[in-house]
PDB file of C-alpha atoms and ligand atoms in Angstrom:
ATOM      1  CA  MET A1039      95.196  76.094 115.395  1.00  0.00           C
ATOM      2  CA  THR A1040      93.380  76.106 112.352  1.00  0.00           C
ATOM      3  CA  ARG A1041      94.385  78.431 109.763  1.00  0.00           C
ATOM      4  CA  ARG A1042      92.427  80.412 107.430  1.00  0.00           C
ATOM      5  CA  ARG A1043      92.332  80.432 103.417  1.00  0.00           C
ATOM      6  CA  VAL A1044      91.923  84.009 102.179  1.00  0.00           C
ATOM      7  CA  LEU A1045      90.465  83.860  98.275  1.00  0.00           C
ATOM      8  CA  VAL A1046      92.452  86.824  96.410  1.00  0.00           C
ATOM      9  CA  THR A1047      91.138  87.913  92.959  1.00  0.00           C
ATOM     10  CA  GLY A1048      93.666  89.477  90.747  1.00  0.00           C
ATOM     11  CA  ALA A1049      96.607  87.705  92.288  1.00  0.00           C
ATOM     12  CA  SER A1050      98.206  87.564  89.068  1.00  0.00           C
ATOM     13  CA  ALA A1051      99.815  91.055  89.526  1.00  0.00           C
ATOM     14  CA  GLY A1052      99.816  93.811  91.162  1.00  0.00           C
ATOM     15  CA  ILE A1053      97.737  94.962  94.548  1.00  0.00           C
ATOM     16  CA  GLY A1054      96.498  91.583  94.590  1.00  0.00           C
ATOM     17  CA  ARG A1055     100.319  89.599  94.334  1.00  0.00           C
ATOM     18  CA  ALA A1056     100.927  91.777  97.487  1.00  0.00           C
ATOM     19  CA  LEU A1057      98.173  91.558  99.192  1.00  0.00           C
ATOM     20  CA  ALA A1058      98.558  87.499  98.728  1.00  0.00           C
ATOM     21  CA  THR A1059     102.045  88.338  99.969  1.00  0.00           C
ATOM     22  CA  VAL A1060     100.564  90.035 102.759  1.00  0.00           C
ATOM     23  CA  TYR A1061      98.153  87.210 103.919  1.00  0.00           C
ATOM     24  CA  ALA A1062     100.722  83.973 103.830  1.00  0.00           C
ATOM     25  CA  ARG A1063     103.615  86.255 105.944  1.00  0.00           C
ATOM     26  CA  GLU A1064     100.691  86.496 108.377  1.00  0.00           C
ATOM     27  CA  GLY A1065     100.014  82.775 108.497  1.00  0.00           C
ATOM     28  CA  TRP A1066      96.780  82.568 105.769  1.00  0.00           C
ATOM     29  CA  ASP A1067      96.376  79.907 103.217  1.00  0.00           C
ATOM     30  CA  LEU A1068      95.589  81.185  99.852  1.00  0.00           C
ATOM     31  CA  ILE A1069      93.059  80.452  96.183  1.00  0.00           C
ATOM     32  CA  LEU A1070      94.927  82.920  93.611  1.00  0.00           C
ATOM     33  CA  THR A1071      92.428  83.637  90.970  1.00  0.00           C
ATOM     34  CA  ALA A1072      93.029  85.926  87.234  1.00  0.00           C
ATOM     35  CA  ARG A1073      92.579  84.505  83.823  1.00  0.00           C
ATOM     36  CA  ARG A1074      96.563  84.288  84.193  1.00  0.00           C
ATOM     37  CA  GLN A1075      98.452  81.253  85.062  1.00  0.00           C
ATOM     38  CA  ALA A1076     101.881  81.200  85.242  1.00  0.00           C
ATOM     39  CA  PRO A1077     102.192  83.883  86.915  1.00  0.00           C
ATOM     40  CA  MET A1078      99.765  82.868  89.805  1.00  0.00           C
ATOM     41  CA  ASP A1079     102.150  79.113  89.788  1.00  0.00           C
ATOM     42  CA  ALA A1080     105.347  80.848  90.450  1.00  0.00           C
ATOM     43  CA  LEU A1081     103.169  83.372  92.969  1.00  0.00           C
ATOM     44  CA  ALA A1082     102.016  80.324  94.363  1.00  0.00           C
ATOM     45  CA  ALA A1083     104.988  77.946  94.566  1.00  0.00           C
ATOM     46  CA  ASP A1084     107.199  81.104  95.748  1.00  0.00           C
ATOM     47  CA  LEU A1085     104.704  81.634  98.566  1.00  0.00           C
ATOM     48  CA  ALA A1086     104.697  77.984  99.646  1.00  0.00           C
ATOM     49  CA  ALA A1087     108.410  77.779  99.929  1.00  0.00           C
ATOM     50  CA  ALA A1088     108.695  81.093 101.810  1.00  0.00           C
ATOM     51  CA  THR A1089     105.644  80.849 103.912  1.00  0.00           C
ATOM     52  CA  GLY A1090     104.839  76.693 104.337  1.00  0.00           C
ATOM     53  CA  CYS A1091     101.361  77.951 103.018  1.00  0.00           C
ATOM     54  CA  ASP A1092      99.008  75.898 101.074  1.00  0.00           C
ATOM     55  CA  ALA A1093      98.638  78.310  98.122  1.00  0.00           C
ATOM     56  CA  ARG A1094      95.830  76.971  95.081  1.00  0.00           C
ATOM     57  CA  VAL A1095      95.155  78.468  91.842  1.00  0.00           C
ATOM     58  CA  LEU A1096      92.080  78.691  90.480  1.00  0.00           C
ATOM     59  CA  LEU A1097      91.625  80.085  87.040  1.00  0.00           C
ATOM     60  CA  ALA A1098      88.567  82.738  86.340  1.00  0.00           C
ATOM     61  CA  ASP A1099      87.288  85.400  84.035  1.00  0.00           C
ATOM     62  CA  LEU A1100      85.448  87.307  86.141  1.00  0.00           C
ATOM     63  CA  ALA A1101      84.147  89.656  83.433  1.00  0.00           C
ATOM     64  CA  GLY A1102      82.178  85.936  82.012  1.00  0.00           C
ATOM     65  CA  ASP A1103      78.708  84.777  82.675  1.00  0.00           C
ATOM     66  CA  GLY A1104      78.656  82.583  85.437  1.00  0.00           C
ATOM     67  CA  ALA A1105      81.657  83.037  86.087  1.00  0.00           C
ATOM     68  CA  VAL A1106      81.476  83.720  90.160  1.00  0.00           C
ATOM     69  CA  THR A1107      78.908  80.543  90.186  1.00  0.00           C
ATOM     70  CA  ASP A1108      81.343  78.892  88.740  1.00  0.00           C
ATOM     71  CA  LEU A1109      84.408  79.825  91.023  1.00  0.00           C
ATOM     72  CA  VAL A1110      82.556  79.515  94.036  1.00  0.00           C
ATOM     73  CA  ASP A1111      81.336  75.877  92.750  1.00  0.00           C
ATOM     74  CA  ARG A1112      85.222  74.725  91.886  1.00  0.00           C
ATOM     75  CA  ILE A1113      85.731  75.844  95.948  1.00  0.00           C
ATOM     76  CA  ALA A1114      82.795  73.804  97.199  1.00  0.00           C
ATOM     77  CA  ASP A1115      84.647  70.891  95.196  1.00  0.00           C
ATOM     78  CA  LEU A1116      87.919  71.177  97.080  1.00  0.00           C
ATOM     79  CA  GLY A1117      86.464  71.525 100.043  1.00  0.00           C
ATOM     80  CA  LEU A1118      87.698  74.703 100.851  1.00  0.00           C
ATOM     81  CA  THR A1119      86.614  77.230 103.866  1.00  0.00           C
ATOM     82  CA  VAL A1120      87.436  80.948 102.332  1.00  0.00           C
ATOM     83  CA  ASP A1121      87.756  83.193 105.876  1.00  0.00           C
ATOM     84  CA  GLY A1122      88.920  85.748 103.821  1.00  0.00           C
ATOM     85  CA  LEU A1123      87.961  87.769 100.061  1.00  0.00           C
ATOM     86  CA  ILE A1124      89.814  89.902  98.660  1.00  0.00           C
ATOM     87  CA  ASN A1125      88.352  91.598  95.619  1.00  0.00           C
ATOM     88  CA  ASN A1126      91.172  93.234  93.932  1.00  0.00           C
ATOM     89  CA  ALA A1127      90.377  92.460  90.029  1.00  0.00           C
ATOM     90  CA  GLY A1128      90.409  95.431  88.065  1.00  0.00           C
ATOM     91  CA  PHE A1129      91.366  97.977  85.395  1.00  0.00           C
ATOM     92  CA  SER A1130      89.870 100.484  83.792  1.00  0.00           C
ATOM     93  CA  ARG A1131      89.284 102.028  80.280  1.00  0.00           C
ATOM     94  CA  THR A1132      90.474 106.122  79.796  1.00  0.00           C
ATOM     95  CA  GLU A1133      89.503 106.504  75.622  1.00  0.00           C
ATOM     96  CA  GLY A1134      85.998 108.245  76.758  1.00  0.00           C
ATOM     97  CA  PHE A1135      82.483 106.766  77.367  1.00  0.00           C
ATOM     98  CA  LEU A1136      81.277 107.537  73.618  1.00  0.00           C
ATOM     99  CA  HIS A1137      84.540 105.278  72.037  1.00  0.00           C
ATOM    100  CA  THR A1138      84.591 102.646  74.909  1.00  0.00           C
ATOM    101  CA  ASP A1139      83.376  99.070  72.898  1.00  0.00           C
ATOM    102  CA  PRO A1140      79.997  98.636  75.326  1.00  0.00           C
ATOM    103  CA  ASP A1141      81.391  94.867  75.306  1.00  0.00           C
ATOM    104  CA  ALA A1142      84.786  96.387  77.567  1.00  0.00           C
ATOM    105  CA  GLN A1143      82.043  98.397  79.850  1.00  0.00           C
ATOM    106  CA  GLN A1144      80.035  95.730  80.976  1.00  0.00           C
ATOM    107  CA  ALA A1145      82.983  93.640  81.325  1.00  0.00           C
ATOM    108  CA  MET A1146      84.415  96.901  84.017  1.00  0.00           C
ATOM    109  CA  ILE A1147      80.859  96.440  85.607  1.00  0.00           C
ATOM    110  CA  ARG A1148      81.114  92.693  86.113  1.00  0.00           C
ATOM    111  CA  VAL A1149      84.665  92.363  86.913  1.00  0.00           C
ATOM    112  CA  MET A1150      85.039  95.299  89.172  1.00  0.00           C
ATOM    113  CA  LEU A1151      80.770  95.612  90.513  1.00  0.00           C
ATOM    114  CA  THR A1152      79.182  92.833  90.025  1.00  0.00           C
ATOM    115  CA  ALA A1153      81.376  89.784  91.178  1.00  0.00           C
ATOM    116  CA  PRO A1154      82.408  91.249  94.438  1.00  0.00           C
ATOM    117  CA  VAL A1155      78.924  91.769  95.536  1.00  0.00           C
ATOM    118  CA  ALA A1156      78.607  87.905  94.050  1.00  0.00           C
ATOM    119  CA  LEU A1157      81.424  86.470  95.852  1.00  0.00           C
ATOM    120  CA  SER A1158      80.736  88.848  99.120  1.00  0.00           C
ATOM    121  CA  ARG A1159      76.589  87.763  99.089  1.00  0.00           C
ATOM    122  CA  ALA A1160      78.201  83.746  98.846  1.00  0.00           C
ATOM    123  CA  LEU A1161      80.811  83.466 100.812  1.00  0.00           C
ATOM    124  CA  VAL A1162      80.057  86.006 103.821  1.00  0.00           C
ATOM    125  CA  PRO A1163      77.151  84.222 104.981  1.00  0.00           C
ATOM    126  CA  GLY A1164      80.194  81.045 105.914  1.00  0.00           C
ATOM    127  CA  MET A1165      81.579  83.718 107.673  1.00  0.00           C
ATOM    128  CA  VAL A1166      79.262  84.685 109.736  1.00  0.00           C
ATOM    129  CA  GLU A1167      78.674  81.187 110.701  1.00  0.00           C
ATOM    130  CA  ARG A1168      81.584  80.703 111.485  1.00  0.00           C
ATOM    131  CA  GLY A1169      82.056  83.731 113.660  1.00  0.00           C
ATOM    132  CA  PHE A1170      85.036  85.330 111.800  1.00  0.00           C
ATOM    133  CA  GLY A1171      85.811  86.898 108.558  1.00  0.00           C
ATOM    134  CA  ARG A1172      87.503  89.233 106.430  1.00  0.00           C
ATOM    135  CA  VAL A1173      86.238  91.195 103.280  1.00  0.00           C
ATOM    136  CA  LEU A1174      88.637  93.270 101.612  1.00  0.00           C
ATOM    137  CA  ASN A1175      87.175  95.182  98.683  1.00  0.00           C
ATOM    138  CA  VAL A1176      90.549  97.340  96.735  1.00  0.00           C
ATOM    139  CA  ALA A1177      88.719 100.191  95.639  1.00  0.00           C
ATOM    140  CA  SER A1178      90.258 104.005  94.531  1.00  0.00           C
ATOM    141  CA  LEU A1179      90.793 107.112  95.549  1.00  0.00           C
ATOM    142  CA  ALA A1180      89.337 108.048  92.118  1.00  0.00           C
ATOM    143  CA  GLY A1181      85.560 106.133  94.082  1.00  0.00           C
ATOM    144  CA  ARG A1182      86.689 109.072  96.642  1.00  0.00           C
ATOM    145  CA  MET A1183      86.636 112.269  93.891  1.00  0.00           C
ATOM    146  CA  PRO A1184      83.532 113.782  92.451  1.00  0.00           C
ATOM    147  CA  ALA A1185      84.164 112.321  88.702  1.00  0.00           C
ATOM    148  CA  THR A1186      86.408 110.322  86.737  1.00  0.00           C
ATOM    149  CA  GLY A1187      86.802 111.806  83.290  1.00  0.00           C
ATOM    150  CA  GLY A1188      87.612 110.043  80.454  1.00  0.00           C
ATOM    151  CA  ASP A1189      87.220 107.245  82.269  1.00  0.00           C
ATOM    152  CA  THR A1190      83.643 107.722  83.196  1.00  0.00           C
ATOM    153  CA  LEU A1191      82.823 104.500  84.620  1.00  0.00           C
ATOM    154  CA  TYR A1192      85.861 103.790  86.653  1.00  0.00           C
ATOM    155  CA  GLY A1193      85.335 106.122  89.223  1.00  0.00           C
ATOM    156  CA  PRO A1194      81.738 105.672  90.059  1.00  0.00           C
ATOM    157  CA  ILE A1195      82.326 101.684  90.340  1.00  0.00           C
ATOM    158  CA  LYS A1196      85.035 102.089  93.271  1.00  0.00           C
ATOM    159  CA  SER A1197      82.665 104.655  94.371  1.00  0.00           C
ATOM    160  CA  PHE A1198      79.661 101.802  94.712  1.00  0.00           C
ATOM    161  CA  LEU A1199      82.681  99.350  95.760  1.00  0.00           C
ATOM    162  CA  ILE A1200      83.095 102.210  98.825  1.00  0.00           C
ATOM    163  CA  LYS A1201      79.612 102.515  99.742  1.00  0.00           C
ATOM    164  CA  ALA A1202      78.602  98.971  99.920  1.00  0.00           C
ATOM    165  CA  SER A1203      81.416  97.946 102.202  1.00  0.00           C
ATOM    166  CA  GLN A1204      80.177 100.823 104.323  1.00  0.00           C
ATOM    167  CA  GLY A1205      76.783  99.292 104.844  1.00  0.00           C
ATOM    168  CA  LEU A1206      77.551  95.918 105.072  1.00  0.00           C
ATOM    169  CA  TRP A1207      81.124  96.961 107.501  1.00  0.00           C
ATOM    170  CA  LEU A1208      77.264  98.395 109.524  1.00  0.00           C
ATOM    171  CA  GLU A1209      75.659  95.437 109.392  1.00  0.00           C
ATOM    172  CA  MET A1210      78.666  92.838 110.272  1.00  0.00           C
ATOM    173  CA  GLN A1211      78.911  94.482 114.246  1.00  0.00           C
ATOM    174  CA  GLY A1212      79.170  91.977 116.404  1.00  0.00           C
ATOM    175  CA  THR A1213      79.869  88.656 114.297  1.00  0.00           C
ATOM    176  CA  GLY A1214      83.512  88.629 114.138  1.00  0.00           C
ATOM    177  CA  VAL A1215      83.620  89.343 110.206  1.00  0.00           C
ATOM    178  CA  HIS A1216      85.495  92.504 109.348  1.00  0.00           C
ATOM    179  CA  VAL A1217      84.610  94.726 106.069  1.00  0.00           C
ATOM    180  CA  THR A1218      87.145  97.447 104.228  1.00  0.00           C
ATOM    181  CA  ALA A1219      87.091  99.585 101.661  1.00  0.00           C
ATOM    182  CA  LEU A1220      91.172 100.246 100.776  1.00  0.00           C
ATOM    183  CA  CYS A1221      91.568 103.427  98.807  1.00  0.00           C
ATOM    184  CA  PRO A1222      94.950 103.398  96.791  1.00  0.00           C
ATOM    185  CA  GLY A1223      96.091 106.231  94.904  1.00  0.00           C
ATOM    186  CA  TYR A1224      98.610 105.938  91.834  1.00  0.00           C
ATOM    187  CA  THR A1225     100.432 102.759  92.613  1.00  0.00           C
ATOM    188  CA  LEU A1226     103.377 100.989  90.656  1.00  0.00           C
ATOM    189  CA  THR A1227     101.920  98.325  89.065  1.00  0.00           C
ATOM    190  CA  GLU A1228     100.608  96.921  85.823  1.00  0.00           C
ATOM    191  CA  PHE A1229      97.329  98.797  85.952  1.00  0.00           C
ATOM    192  CA  HIS A1230      98.280 101.907  83.029  1.00  0.00           C
ATOM    193  CA  ASP A1231     100.681  99.573  80.976  1.00  0.00           C
ATOM    194  CA  VAL A1232      96.978  97.700  80.849  1.00  0.00           C
ATOM    195  CA  ASN A1233      95.023 101.111  79.869  1.00  0.00           C
ATOM    196  CA  GLY A1234      97.805 102.035  77.715  1.00  0.00           C
ATOM    197  CA  THR A1235      98.298 105.773  79.635  1.00  0.00           C
ATOM    198  CA  ARG A1236     101.506 105.305  81.516  1.00  0.00           C
ATOM    199  CA  GLU A1237     103.314 107.373  79.332  1.00  0.00           C
ATOM    200  CA  GLU A1238     101.001 110.266  80.398  1.00  0.00           C
ATOM    201  CA  VAL A1239     100.517 109.540  83.749  1.00  0.00           C
ATOM    202  CA  SER A1240     104.127 109.464  84.542  1.00  0.00           C
ATOM    203  CA  SER A1241     105.189 112.626  82.614  1.00  0.00           C
ATOM    204  CA  ALA A1242     101.983 114.217  84.249  1.00  0.00           C
ATOM    205  CA  TYR A1243     102.490 113.024  88.022  1.00  0.00           C
ATOM    206  CA  PRO A1244     105.865 113.076  90.076  1.00  0.00           C
ATOM    207  CA  ALA A1245     107.918 109.763  90.853  1.00  0.00           C
ATOM    208  CA  TRP A1246     107.012 111.036  95.075  1.00  0.00           C
ATOM    209  CA  MET A1247     103.110 110.702  94.373  1.00  0.00           C
ATOM    210  CA  TRP A1248     102.887 107.004  93.107  1.00  0.00           C
ATOM    211  CA  GLN A1249     103.287 104.399  96.157  1.00  0.00           C
ATOM    212  CA  THR A1250     104.475 100.781  95.513  1.00  0.00           C
ATOM    213  CA  ALA A1251     101.604  97.566  95.941  1.00  0.00           C
ATOM    214  CA  ASP A1252     103.534  95.962  99.210  1.00  0.00           C
ATOM    215  CA  HIS A1253     102.997  99.905 101.031  1.00  0.00           C
ATOM    216  CA  VAL A1254      99.032  99.549  99.870  1.00  0.00           C
ATOM    217  CA  ALA A1255      98.896  96.110 100.509  1.00  0.00           C
ATOM    218  CA  ARG A1256     100.317  95.883 103.914  1.00  0.00           C
ATOM    219  CA  VAL A1257      97.925  99.250 104.689  1.00  0.00           C
ATOM    220  CA  GLY A1258      95.004  97.204 103.414  1.00  0.00           C
ATOM    221  CA  TRP A1259      95.813  94.460 105.936  1.00  0.00           C
ATOM    222  CA  GLN A1260      95.996  96.767 108.819  1.00  0.00           C
ATOM    223  CA  ALA A1261      93.104  98.475 108.117  1.00  0.00           C
ATOM    224  CA  CYS A1262      91.169  95.416 107.784  1.00  0.00           C
ATOM    225  CA  GLU A1263      92.785  93.265 111.138  1.00  0.00           C
ATOM    226  CA  ALA A1264      91.536  96.615 112.772  1.00  0.00           C
ATOM    227  CA  ASN A1265      88.626  96.582 110.737  1.00  0.00           C
ATOM    228  CA  ARG A1266      88.164 100.182 109.455  1.00  0.00           C
ATOM    229  CA  PRO A1267      85.910 100.502 107.217  1.00  0.00           C
ATOM    230  CA  GLN A1268      88.092 102.820 104.581  1.00  0.00           C
ATOM    231  CA  VAL A1269      91.278 103.623 104.661  1.00  0.00           C
ATOM    232  CA  THR A1270      93.591 105.451 101.768  1.00  0.00           C
ATOM    233  CA  PRO A1271      97.192 105.074 102.094  1.00  0.00           C
ATOM    234  CA  GLY A1272      98.976 108.322 101.992  1.00  0.00           C
ATOM    235  CA  ILE A1273      98.751 111.907 103.786  1.00  0.00           C
ATOM    236  CA  MET A1274      98.396 113.189  99.705  1.00  0.00           C
ATOM    237  CA  ASN A1275      96.087 111.031  98.815  1.00  0.00           C
ATOM    238  CA  ASN A1276      93.704 112.189 102.074  1.00  0.00           C
ATOM    239  CA  LEU A1277      94.467 115.604 101.279  1.00  0.00           C
ATOM    240  CA  MET A1278      93.321 115.545  98.297  1.00  0.00           C
ATOM    241  CA  ALA A1279      89.796 113.341  98.787  1.00  0.00           C
ATOM    242  CA  GLY A1280      89.598 115.831 101.896  1.00  0.00           C
ATOM    243  CA  LEU A1281      89.699 119.119  99.087  1.00  0.00           C
ATOM    244  CA  ALA A1282      87.077 117.501  96.511  1.00  0.00           C
ATOM    245  CA  LYS A1283      85.046 116.554  99.784  1.00  0.00           C
ATOM    246  CA  HIS A1284      84.886 120.562 101.181  1.00  0.00           C
ATOM    247  CA  LEU A1285      84.965 121.795  97.515  1.00  0.00           C
ATOM    248  CA  PRO A1286      81.683 123.475  96.400  1.00  0.00           C
ATOM    249  CA  ASP A1287      80.423 120.988  93.143  1.00  0.00           C
ATOM    250  CA  ARG A1288      81.421 122.590  90.813  1.00  0.00           C
ATOM    251  CA  MET A1289      84.579 124.008  91.775  1.00  0.00           C
ATOM    252  CA  ALA A1290      85.522 120.099  92.898  1.00  0.00           C
ATOM    253  CA  LEU A1291      84.204 119.125  88.927  1.00  0.00           C
ATOM    254  CA  SER A1292      86.656 122.371  87.567  1.00  0.00           C
ATOM    255  CA  MET A1293      89.473 120.134  89.809  1.00  0.00           C
ATOM    256  CA  VAL A1294      89.291 116.825  88.138  1.00  0.00           C
ATOM    257  CA  GLY A1295      88.946 118.154  85.190  1.00  0.00           C
ATOM    258  CA  GLY A1296      91.728 119.671  84.820  1.00  0.00           C
ATOM    259  CA  HIS A1297      93.368 115.924  86.105  1.00  0.00           C
ATOM    260  CA  ALA A1298      91.459 114.798  83.677  1.00  0.00           C
ATOM    261  CA  LYS A1299      92.842 117.151  80.361  1.00  0.00           C
ATOM    262  CA  ARG A1300      96.834 116.967  81.714  1.00  0.00           C
ATOM    263  CA  LEU A1301      96.146 112.913  81.247  1.00  0.00           C
ATOM    264  CA  LYS A1302      95.118 113.957  77.655  1.00  0.00           C
ATOM    265  CA  ARG A1303      91.502 112.026  78.452  1.00  0.00           C
ATOM    266  CA  ILE A1304      89.037 115.041  77.906  1.00  0.00           C
TER     267      ILE A1304
HETATM  268  N1  NAP B1406      97.543 100.557  89.989  1.00  0.00           N
HETATM  269  C1  NAP B1406      97.232 101.459  90.750  1.00  0.00           C
HETATM  270  O1  NAP B1406      97.028 102.965  90.932  1.00  0.00           O
HETATM  271  C2  NAP B1406      95.634 101.355  91.352  1.00  0.00           C
HETATM  272  C3  NAP B1406      95.021 102.924  92.196  1.00  0.00           C
HETATM  273  C4  NAP B1406      93.718 102.702  92.744  1.00  0.00           C
HETATM  274  C5  NAP B1406      93.582 101.670  92.615  1.00  0.00           C
HETATM  275  N2  NAP B1406      93.469 100.345  91.845  1.00  0.00           N
HETATM  276  C6  NAP B1406      92.765  99.050  91.729  1.00  0.00           C
HETATM  277  O2  NAP B1406      93.364  98.206  92.315  1.00  0.00           O
HETATM  278  C7  NAP B1406      93.055  96.932  91.893  1.00  0.00           C
HETATM  279  C8  NAP B1406      94.546  96.218  91.292  1.00  0.00           C
HETATM  280  O3  NAP B1406      94.783  97.002  90.007  1.00  0.00           O
HETATM  281  P1  NAP B1406      96.836  96.488  90.324  1.00  0.00           P
HETATM  282  O4  NAP B1406      96.651  98.057  90.147  1.00  0.00           O
HETATM  283  O5  NAP B1406      97.285  96.360  90.829  1.00  0.00           O
HETATM  284  O6  NAP B1406      96.477  96.718  88.607  1.00  0.00           O
HETATM  285  P2  NAP B1406      96.748  95.446  87.434  1.00  0.00           P
HETATM  286  O7  NAP B1406      98.303  95.234  88.286  1.00  0.00           O
HETATM  287  O8  NAP B1406      96.678  95.835  86.494  1.00  0.00           O
HETATM  288  O9  NAP B1406      96.423  94.080  88.281  1.00  0.00           O
HETATM  289  C9  NAP B1406      95.034  93.782  87.601  1.00  0.00           C
HETATM  290  C10 NAP B1406      94.367  92.544  88.341  1.00  0.00           C
HETATM  291  O10 NAP B1406      93.490  92.060  87.913  1.00  0.00           O
HETATM  292  C11 NAP B1406      92.633  90.826  87.279  1.00  0.00           C
HETATM  293  N3  NAP B1406      92.108  90.917  86.072  1.00  0.00           N
HETATM  294  C12 NAP B1406      91.711  91.704  85.631  1.00  0.00           C
HETATM  295  N4  NAP B1406      90.786  91.314  84.621  1.00  0.00           N
HETATM  296  C13 NAP B1406      90.309  90.808  85.153  1.00  0.00           C
HETATM  297  C14 NAP B1406      89.078  90.057  84.652  1.00  0.00           C
HETATM  298  N5  NAP B1406      88.340  89.608  83.501  1.00  0.00           N
HETATM  299  N6  NAP B1406      88.609  88.235  85.318  1.00  0.00           N
HETATM  300  C15 NAP B1406      89.360  87.936  86.176  1.00  0.00           C
HETATM  301  N7  NAP B1406      90.976  89.181  86.676  1.00  0.00           N
HETATM  302  C16 NAP B1406      91.036  89.688  86.258  1.00  0.00           C
HETATM  303  C17 NAP B1406      94.593  91.159  86.054  1.00  0.00           C
HETATM  304  O11 NAP B1406      94.685  89.151  86.031  1.00  0.00           O
HETATM  305  P3  NAP B1406      94.646  88.972  84.908  1.00  0.00           P
HETATM  306  O12 NAP B1406      94.810  89.806  83.656  1.00  0.00           O
HETATM  307  O13 NAP B1406      95.472  87.555  84.501  1.00  0.00           O
HETATM  308  O14 NAP B1406      93.336  87.939  84.797  1.00  0.00           O
HETATM  309  C18 NAP B1406      95.183  91.041  87.529  1.00  0.00           C
HETATM  310  O15 NAP B1406      95.913  90.341  88.605  1.00  0.00           O
HETATM  311  C19 NAP B1406      92.068  97.419  90.377  1.00  0.00           C
HETATM  312  O16 NAP B1406      90.748  96.962  90.973  1.00  0.00           O
HETATM  313  C20 NAP B1406      92.742  98.460  91.015  1.00  0.00           C
HETATM  314  O17 NAP B1406      90.814  99.533  89.765  1.00  0.00           O
HETATM  315  C21 NAP B1406      94.741 100.508  91.247  1.00  0.00           C
END
């Protein structure tokens, strides 16, 4: 049987690393991409040894000019076919809209919004042609909430990714291409170390609210195989998103405002 190959962005850490592991265990070959080579080389070697997969590592800074075109060209030059795309790379900045460096804001938009769109536009046509494909977009519970004070652009970017996934899911009916937006809540990864808020989030939210990257990745895999347009791991996360959706806007905003204050973001 022909082996399938998945491209995983943000594969050097956290949820991306866990997703690469799930796909390898499920019999897929991999293309791992991010900016840091060493953790991806180690992951590729471990997964190749454990599962027999073929794992390639391609470095890319998705905030860079022409990064997606360059990455897609390098994949084509290697003669690799991409049957699955996991748009996972991401980060947040929590110091407030007016205090965030404009270049960092552009980088957020490029990495989490422009790159997923461009990668999907480049790779999904081939999936449709071959009658098989998987697109798993790692969004966030934040994208299902009314706003994110302090990291003002993060929520809207993730809302965009959820809505774009739903639209593509509708368009892909009957093509063999599955599309899913995965919306994790608090997940134990490097994410809150990178944005410098580990202490605040750890003291504001109890351990039981945190999920492991392995669990989140497994839920994402299952949802994409089942072709669910959207999945949010965890009962509490679904309760919070449901509450925010049904409350009047002002009350919902006040709820997330309390969250931002607890985290000292506003
Ligand atoms: N952790 C959470 O609580 C949580 C909750 C909801 C949603 N999420 C989402 O889950 C996804 C993965 O986050 P995580 O929690 O696994 O965080 P993480 O451990 O910090 O991993 C982030 C990944 O993104 C990559 N990345 C960051 N900037 C990049 C760039 N300019 N170009 C290419 N790759 C880049 C990083 O690789 P390099 O540094 O090597 O480039 C790393 O592999 C993100 O989209 C995040 O928004 C996380």
